[in-house]
Amino acid sequence: MPLFFNALEAAAHRLSLVPPMFDYFGALGLHTLLAAARMGVFDALRERPSTGGELAAALQLDPRSTDMLLRALAGLGYLRARRGRYGLTRASRLWFVTGSPTSLVAGLEFWERTAFVIWPRLEKAVRDGAPATSFYALLEGDPDLSRSFQAWTAALARQQAPAAARAIPLPRGARRVLDVGGGHGEFSVELLRRHPRLHATVMDLPQALEAAAGHPRLTARAGSFLDDDLGEGYDVVLLFNIVHGLDDQDAAALLRRVAAALNPGGTIVVGEQFGDSVMPGRSSRTLLRLLDLNYLATAGGRVRDFREVSHLLRAAGFRRPRHRRPLRAVPTELAIALRNP
Ligand SMILES: C[S@@+](CC[C@H](N)C(=O)[O-])C[C@H]1O[C@@H](n2cnc3c(N)ncnc32)[C@H](O)[C@@H]1O
């Protein structure tokens, strides 16, 4: 919910002059976006900025209610009003228009179900110190939800991958990449685009590979990175948004197996959000703390500091972990290390 308090609002909040409405109504903000995207509001406004009445007529909606919806979306920063007409902002053009490569529309169901089915189990997760549901088991039994999750992660990856791939130094003569839990394959595809002699294998659970990106030098391999053989002889192993979904024991075991799958001197790339190096600001820090709870509730994982990931990497047989923060891929920070000879 891109709301920014001015000084007066922040003071009112701090002094508890207002009830905690922003937290309650954050949920309504999500529903507002979901309703607008599903009814085609953003797609229609991409065609041309419109008044509430014009949009209501085009989409067969109630005119007065449409005005209310448009005003709320403008308040949230997803529309801009000019001379009575509403148009898209950069954010809605990027994320909520159906045809955009980074469109999150196909992933809306994932957030709806997460927010209203999975997050309510947070209380149990905090009591038990473990997730109440196995998120990936849930996806396995629900193909629609799984597709929606993959669509969401693929859209984000399409936006993040170019900058992330630019920041990855490959070992000289590198030929083979393993993308662990690579799902949609977008991070691998971007590396393949940049390096014409590379071949990539994306390893993931069968349901995740259904919609994997196609590329002549990309192979999809169904399997569990926790239980199945990872293979060997790789020059580079990618772990994008994987380690934060694992507890310390599973994370350490996976990194040791990745070290065994890599050639000596090969490169491991862990890409995710690190707790100790966010954008400055209380909102970003708070978002990370909420992400922590999200990983706890969904997978039993957590957000780790770069320092902690670095420690896990050294213990698993890697040296010289370096921290990269590609400027155009803010939530994807990289820990890059080399396998010991
Ligand atoms: C958060 S997504 C990240 C996908 C992709 N790497 C990215 O960053 O966009 C986690 C991925 O790990 C996969 N995954 C989870 N548990 C797995 C397991 N035991 N074996 C293989 N893949 C698994 C999921 O199916 C999913 O595609």
XYZ file of N, CA and C and ligand atoms in Angstrom, residues 136 149-150 153 181-184 187 204-205 208 223-226 240-242, ligand 1:
84
model
N 4.333 -25.558 -0.247
C 4.501 -26.232 -1.541
C 3.613 -27.463 -1.659
N 0.960 -18.599 -8.494
C 2.229 -18.331 -7.795
C 3.374 -18.199 -8.802
N 3.409 -19.116 -9.762
C 4.484 -19.056 -10.762
C 4.370 -17.778 -11.592
N 5.821 -14.950 -9.487
C 7.282 -14.937 -9.360
C 7.934 -14.679 -10.730
N 15.477 -24.574 -7.884
C 14.170 -23.966 -7.590
C 13.907 -22.814 -8.546
N 14.367 -22.976 -9.781
C 14.303 -21.872 -10.761
C 12.926 -21.688 -11.378
N 12.010 -22.638 -11.172
C 10.605 -22.515 -11.593
C 10.429 -22.047 -13.025
N 9.960 -20.834 -13.168
C 9.682 -20.234 -14.477
C 10.923 -20.108 -15.359
N 15.416 -16.215 -14.613
C 16.784 -15.773 -14.273
C 17.796 -16.485 -15.172
N 13.169 -28.025 -10.452
C 12.066 -27.565 -9.601
C 11.057 -28.691 -9.469
N 10.051 -28.484 -8.641
C 8.977 -29.454 -8.467
C 8.156 -29.506 -9.756
N 5.776 -26.714 -10.796
C 6.370 -25.400 -11.064
C 6.919 -25.314 -12.481
N 12.313 -32.386 -9.873
C 12.915 -33.066 -8.731
C 12.901 -32.162 -7.526
N 13.192 -32.759 -6.375
C 13.245 -31.964 -5.146
C 14.687 -31.627 -4.817
N 14.951 -30.337 -4.601
C 16.335 -29.970 -4.270
C 16.713 -30.418 -2.855
N 15.725 -30.847 -2.084
C 16.049 -31.327 -0.736
C 16.441 -32.803 -0.754
N 17.857 -18.423 -6.428
C 17.116 -17.162 -6.298
C 15.851 -17.393 -5.492
N 15.752 -16.697 -4.382
C 14.570 -16.759 -3.509
C 14.300 -18.180 -3.032
N 15.358 -18.862 -2.668
C 15.259 -20.239 -2.189
C 15.665 -20.325 -0.718
C 10.030 -18.323 -4.219
S 10.064 -19.373 -5.609
C 11.478 -18.780 -6.461
C 11.436 -19.060 -7.931
C 12.595 -18.416 -8.704
N 13.867 -18.946 -8.286
C 12.550 -16.917 -8.502
O 13.387 -16.382 -7.773
O 11.677 -16.264 -9.051
C 10.666 -20.875 -4.897
C 10.762 -22.000 -5.913
O 11.326 -23.145 -5.271
C 10.605 -24.280 -5.673
N 10.744 -25.324 -4.648
C 10.305 -25.296 -3.373
N 10.640 -26.425 -2.729
C 11.327 -27.175 -3.628
C 11.962 -28.446 -3.562
N 11.962 -29.164 -2.453
N 12.590 -28.907 -4.673
C 12.594 -28.176 -5.835
N 12.020 -26.954 -5.937
C 11.387 -26.479 -4.856
C 9.192 -23.793 -5.844
O 8.400 -24.646 -6.635
C 9.414 -22.419 -6.467
O 9.459 -22.480 -7.867
